[in-house]
GROMACS .gro file of C-alpha atoms in nm:
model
  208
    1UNK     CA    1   7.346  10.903  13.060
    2UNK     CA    2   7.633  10.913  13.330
    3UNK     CA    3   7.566  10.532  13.409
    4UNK     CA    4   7.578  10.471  13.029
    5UNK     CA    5   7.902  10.600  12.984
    6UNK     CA    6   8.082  10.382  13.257
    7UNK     CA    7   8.050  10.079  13.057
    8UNK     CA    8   8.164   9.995  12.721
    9UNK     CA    9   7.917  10.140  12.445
   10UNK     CA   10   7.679   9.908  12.239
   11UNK     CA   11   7.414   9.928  11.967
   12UNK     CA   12   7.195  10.030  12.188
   13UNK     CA   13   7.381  10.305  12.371
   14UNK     CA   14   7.509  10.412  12.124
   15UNK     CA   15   7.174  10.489  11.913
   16UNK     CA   16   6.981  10.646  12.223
   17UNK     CA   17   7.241  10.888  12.305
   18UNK     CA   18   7.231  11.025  11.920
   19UNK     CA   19   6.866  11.053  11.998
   20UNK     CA   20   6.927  11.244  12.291
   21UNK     CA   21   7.200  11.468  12.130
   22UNK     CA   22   6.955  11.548  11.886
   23UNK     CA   23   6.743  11.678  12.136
   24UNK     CA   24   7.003  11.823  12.318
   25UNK     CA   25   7.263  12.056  12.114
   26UNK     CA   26   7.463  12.081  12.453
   27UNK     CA   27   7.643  11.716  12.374
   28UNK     CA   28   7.660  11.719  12.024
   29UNK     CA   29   8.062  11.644  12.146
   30UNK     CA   30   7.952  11.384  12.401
   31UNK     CA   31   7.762  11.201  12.043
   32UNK     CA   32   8.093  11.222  11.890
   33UNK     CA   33   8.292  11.052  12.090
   34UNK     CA   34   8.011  10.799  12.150
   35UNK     CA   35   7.988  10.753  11.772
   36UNK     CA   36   8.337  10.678  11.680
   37UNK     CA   37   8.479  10.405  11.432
   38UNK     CA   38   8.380  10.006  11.578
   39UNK     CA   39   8.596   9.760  11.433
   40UNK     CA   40   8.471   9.440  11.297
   41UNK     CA   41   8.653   9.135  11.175
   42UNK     CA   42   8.540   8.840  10.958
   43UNK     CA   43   8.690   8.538  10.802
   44UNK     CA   44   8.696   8.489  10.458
   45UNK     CA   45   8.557   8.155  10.299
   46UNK     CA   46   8.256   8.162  10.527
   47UNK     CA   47   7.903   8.126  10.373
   48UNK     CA   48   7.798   8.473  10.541
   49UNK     CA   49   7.808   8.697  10.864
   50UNK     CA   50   7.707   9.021  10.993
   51UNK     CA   51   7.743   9.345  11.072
   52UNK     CA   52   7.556   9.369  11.418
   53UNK     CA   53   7.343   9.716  11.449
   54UNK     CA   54   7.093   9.737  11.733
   55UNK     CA   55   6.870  10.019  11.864
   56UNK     CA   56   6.599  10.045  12.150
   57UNK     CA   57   6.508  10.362  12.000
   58UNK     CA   58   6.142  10.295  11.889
   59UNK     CA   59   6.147  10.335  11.526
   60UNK     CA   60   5.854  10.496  11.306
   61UNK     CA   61   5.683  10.266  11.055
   62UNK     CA   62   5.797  10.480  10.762
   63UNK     CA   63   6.114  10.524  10.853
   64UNK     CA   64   6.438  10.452  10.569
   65UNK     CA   65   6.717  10.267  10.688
   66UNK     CA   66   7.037  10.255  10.482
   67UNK     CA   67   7.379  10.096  10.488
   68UNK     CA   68   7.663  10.306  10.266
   69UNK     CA   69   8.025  10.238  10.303
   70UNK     CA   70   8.264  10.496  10.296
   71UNK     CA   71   8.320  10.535   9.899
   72UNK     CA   72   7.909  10.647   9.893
   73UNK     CA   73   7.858  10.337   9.724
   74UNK     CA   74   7.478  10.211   9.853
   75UNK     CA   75   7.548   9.859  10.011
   76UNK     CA   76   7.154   9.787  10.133
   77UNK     CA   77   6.801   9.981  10.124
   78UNK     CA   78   6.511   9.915  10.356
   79UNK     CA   79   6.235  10.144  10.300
   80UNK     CA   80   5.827  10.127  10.312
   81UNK     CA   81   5.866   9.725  10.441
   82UNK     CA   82   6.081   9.602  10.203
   83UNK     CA   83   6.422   9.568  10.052
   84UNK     CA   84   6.536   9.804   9.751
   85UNK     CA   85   6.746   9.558   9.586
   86UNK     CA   86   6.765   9.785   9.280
   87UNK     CA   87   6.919  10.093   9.479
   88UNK     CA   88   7.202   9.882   9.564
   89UNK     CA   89   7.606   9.890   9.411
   90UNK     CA   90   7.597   9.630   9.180
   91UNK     CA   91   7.891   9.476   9.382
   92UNK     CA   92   7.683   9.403   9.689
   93UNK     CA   93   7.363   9.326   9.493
   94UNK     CA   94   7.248   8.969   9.571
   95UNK     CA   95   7.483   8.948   9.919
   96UNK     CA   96   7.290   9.128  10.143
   97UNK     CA   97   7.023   9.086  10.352
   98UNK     CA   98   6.847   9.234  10.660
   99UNK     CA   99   6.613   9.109  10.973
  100UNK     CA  100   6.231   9.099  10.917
  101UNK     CA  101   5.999   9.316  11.098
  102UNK     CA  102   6.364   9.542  11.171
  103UNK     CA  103   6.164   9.860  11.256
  104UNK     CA  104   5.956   9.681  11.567
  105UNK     CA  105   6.278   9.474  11.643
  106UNK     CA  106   6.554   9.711  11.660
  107UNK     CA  107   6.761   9.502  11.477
  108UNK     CA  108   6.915   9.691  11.188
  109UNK     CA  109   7.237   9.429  11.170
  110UNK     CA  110   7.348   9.338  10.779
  111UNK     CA  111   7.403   9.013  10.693
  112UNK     CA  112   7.690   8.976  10.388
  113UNK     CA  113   7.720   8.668  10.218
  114UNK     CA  114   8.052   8.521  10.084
  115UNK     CA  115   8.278   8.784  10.240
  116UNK     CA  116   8.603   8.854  10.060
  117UNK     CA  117   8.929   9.090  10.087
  118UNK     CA  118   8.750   9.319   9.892
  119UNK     CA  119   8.446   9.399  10.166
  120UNK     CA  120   8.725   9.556  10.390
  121UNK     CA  121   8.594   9.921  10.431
  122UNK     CA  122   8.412  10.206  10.697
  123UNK     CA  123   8.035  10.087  10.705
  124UNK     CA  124   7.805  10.316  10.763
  125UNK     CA  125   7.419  10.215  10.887
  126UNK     CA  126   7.167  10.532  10.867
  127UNK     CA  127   6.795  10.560  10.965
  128UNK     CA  128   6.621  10.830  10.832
  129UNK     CA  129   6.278  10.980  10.937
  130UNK     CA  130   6.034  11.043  10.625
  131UNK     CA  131   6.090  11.371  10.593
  132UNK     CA  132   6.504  11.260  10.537
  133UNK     CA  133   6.606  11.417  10.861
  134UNK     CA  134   6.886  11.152  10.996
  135UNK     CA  135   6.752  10.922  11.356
  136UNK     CA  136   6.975  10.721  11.375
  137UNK     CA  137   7.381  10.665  11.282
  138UNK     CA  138   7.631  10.376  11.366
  139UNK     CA  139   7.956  10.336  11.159
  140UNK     CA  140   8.215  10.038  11.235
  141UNK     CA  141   8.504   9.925  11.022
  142UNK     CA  142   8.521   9.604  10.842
  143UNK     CA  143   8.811   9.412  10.798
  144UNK     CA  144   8.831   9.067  10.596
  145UNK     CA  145   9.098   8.827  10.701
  146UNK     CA  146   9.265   8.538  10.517
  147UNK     CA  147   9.146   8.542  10.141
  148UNK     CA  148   9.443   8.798  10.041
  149UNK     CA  149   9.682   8.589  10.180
  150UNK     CA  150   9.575   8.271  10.055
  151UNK     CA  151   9.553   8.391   9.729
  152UNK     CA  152   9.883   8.586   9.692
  153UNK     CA  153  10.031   8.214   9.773
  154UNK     CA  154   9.823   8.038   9.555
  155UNK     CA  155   9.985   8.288   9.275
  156UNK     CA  156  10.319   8.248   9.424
  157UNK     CA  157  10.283   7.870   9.368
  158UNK     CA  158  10.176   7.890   9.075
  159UNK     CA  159  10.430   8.122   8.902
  160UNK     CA  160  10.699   7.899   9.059
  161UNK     CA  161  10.596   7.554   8.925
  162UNK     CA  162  10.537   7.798   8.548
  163UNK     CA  163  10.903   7.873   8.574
  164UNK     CA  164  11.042   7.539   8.668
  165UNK     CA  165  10.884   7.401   8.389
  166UNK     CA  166  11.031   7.657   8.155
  167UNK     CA  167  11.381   7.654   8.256
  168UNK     CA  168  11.384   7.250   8.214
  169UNK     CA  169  11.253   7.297   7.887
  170UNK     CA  170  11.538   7.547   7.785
  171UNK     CA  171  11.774   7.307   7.953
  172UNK     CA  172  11.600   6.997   7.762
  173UNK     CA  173  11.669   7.206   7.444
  174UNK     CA  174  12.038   7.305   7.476
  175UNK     CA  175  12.129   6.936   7.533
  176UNK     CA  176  12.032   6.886   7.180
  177UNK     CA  177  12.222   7.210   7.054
  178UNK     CA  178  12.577   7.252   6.933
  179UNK     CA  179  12.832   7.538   6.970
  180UNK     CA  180  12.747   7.749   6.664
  181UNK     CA  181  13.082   7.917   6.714
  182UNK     CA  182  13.347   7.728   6.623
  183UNK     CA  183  13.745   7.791   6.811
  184UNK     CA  184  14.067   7.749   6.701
  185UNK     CA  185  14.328   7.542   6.962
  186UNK     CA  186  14.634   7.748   7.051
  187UNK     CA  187  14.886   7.548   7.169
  188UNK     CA  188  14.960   7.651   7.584
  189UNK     CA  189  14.649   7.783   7.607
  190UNK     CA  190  14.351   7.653   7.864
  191UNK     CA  191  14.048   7.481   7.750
  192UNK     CA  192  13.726   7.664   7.652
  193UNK     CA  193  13.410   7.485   7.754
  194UNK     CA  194  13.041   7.564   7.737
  195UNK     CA  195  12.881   7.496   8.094
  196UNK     CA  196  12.454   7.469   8.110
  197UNK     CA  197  12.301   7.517   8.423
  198UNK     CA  198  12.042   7.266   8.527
  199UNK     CA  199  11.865   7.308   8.914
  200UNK     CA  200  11.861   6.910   8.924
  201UNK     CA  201  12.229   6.816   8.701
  202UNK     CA  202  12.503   7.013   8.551
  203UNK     CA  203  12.570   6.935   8.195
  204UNK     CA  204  12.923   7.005   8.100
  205UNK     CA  205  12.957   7.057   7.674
  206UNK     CA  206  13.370   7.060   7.623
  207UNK     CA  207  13.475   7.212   7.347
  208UNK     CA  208  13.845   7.149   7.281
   0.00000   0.00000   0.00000
């Protein structure tokens, strides 16, 4: 374990020293600190990618494995072979998928199709024996780049060009419009004048 611990924790460290905390109440703090937060990033726009979760730990047929993220919302169900597509958040159903044969492999990793500013959140991958005690845990943090920001431009774009065309149209109309209010020349004093704003010309109306 001392040789594990001088390099950078992976999947696979990471699962076989929960293993051996489990056996061994003694390091239940070194698990903690072995187990904290990973942070993940994807791009937006892509067709898919994944969450990478790996284990050496050899894993019993019959075990469960489940990914949750961190509002208890189920994000993907493996259990006796197969997927559990109907245990799944309605939000994730039909953008997930996991390895074949991933209790032989090891390979627990989530793939998540079309990937969007809304999959930013704490993952959480368990493995659970069939009795529900817990074998395995890995969390990471997820964090979508780049849809957000395209879209809050896209918006900002758009509302720009909306108001463009309305103030012409305002413009268009008060060129067509006379004073309602009618004035009455006093003799030594200035001119009054009606002024319309337009961001291309300024259209002067002179009332004298």
């Amino acid at each position: 374990i001392a040789s594990m611990l001088s390099e950078t924790p992976n999947e696979a460290t990471t699962f076989g020293l929960l293993e051996a905390t489990q056996m061994s109440p003694s390091k239940f703090m070194l698990c903690l600190v072995i187990l904290s937060v990973h942070q993940v990033e994807m791009d937006s726009g892509v067709e898919s990618d994944q969450l990478l979760c790996k284990t050496t730990v050899p894993l019993p047929g019959d075990a469960k494995v489940e990914w949750m993220e961190k509002n208890d919302r189920r994000v993907h169900v493996y259990q006796n072979g197969s997927d559990q597509p109907e245990e799944q958040h309605q939000f994730y159903r039909g953008r997930t998928k996991m390895n074949e044969d991933l209790l032989k492999t090891g390979d627990l990793s989530l793939t998540l199709k079309y990937p969007t500013d809304g999959d930013t959140n704490i993952y959480t991958c368990t493995v659970y024996r069939r009795e529900g005690n817990v074998l395995l845990k890995r969390q990471m943090e997820l964090k979508v780049k780049g849809q957000c920001c395209r879209y809050r431009s896209i918006v900002v774009w758009i509302k720009s060009i909306v108001l463009l065309g309305l103030l012409r149209m305002a413009v268009d109309l008060l060129r067509h419009v006379e004073p309602a209010i009618s004035f009455r020349e006093v003799k030594g004093q200035p001119t009054i004048f009606w002024a319309v704003y337009d961001p291309v010309e300024t259209l002067i109306i002179i009332h004298s």
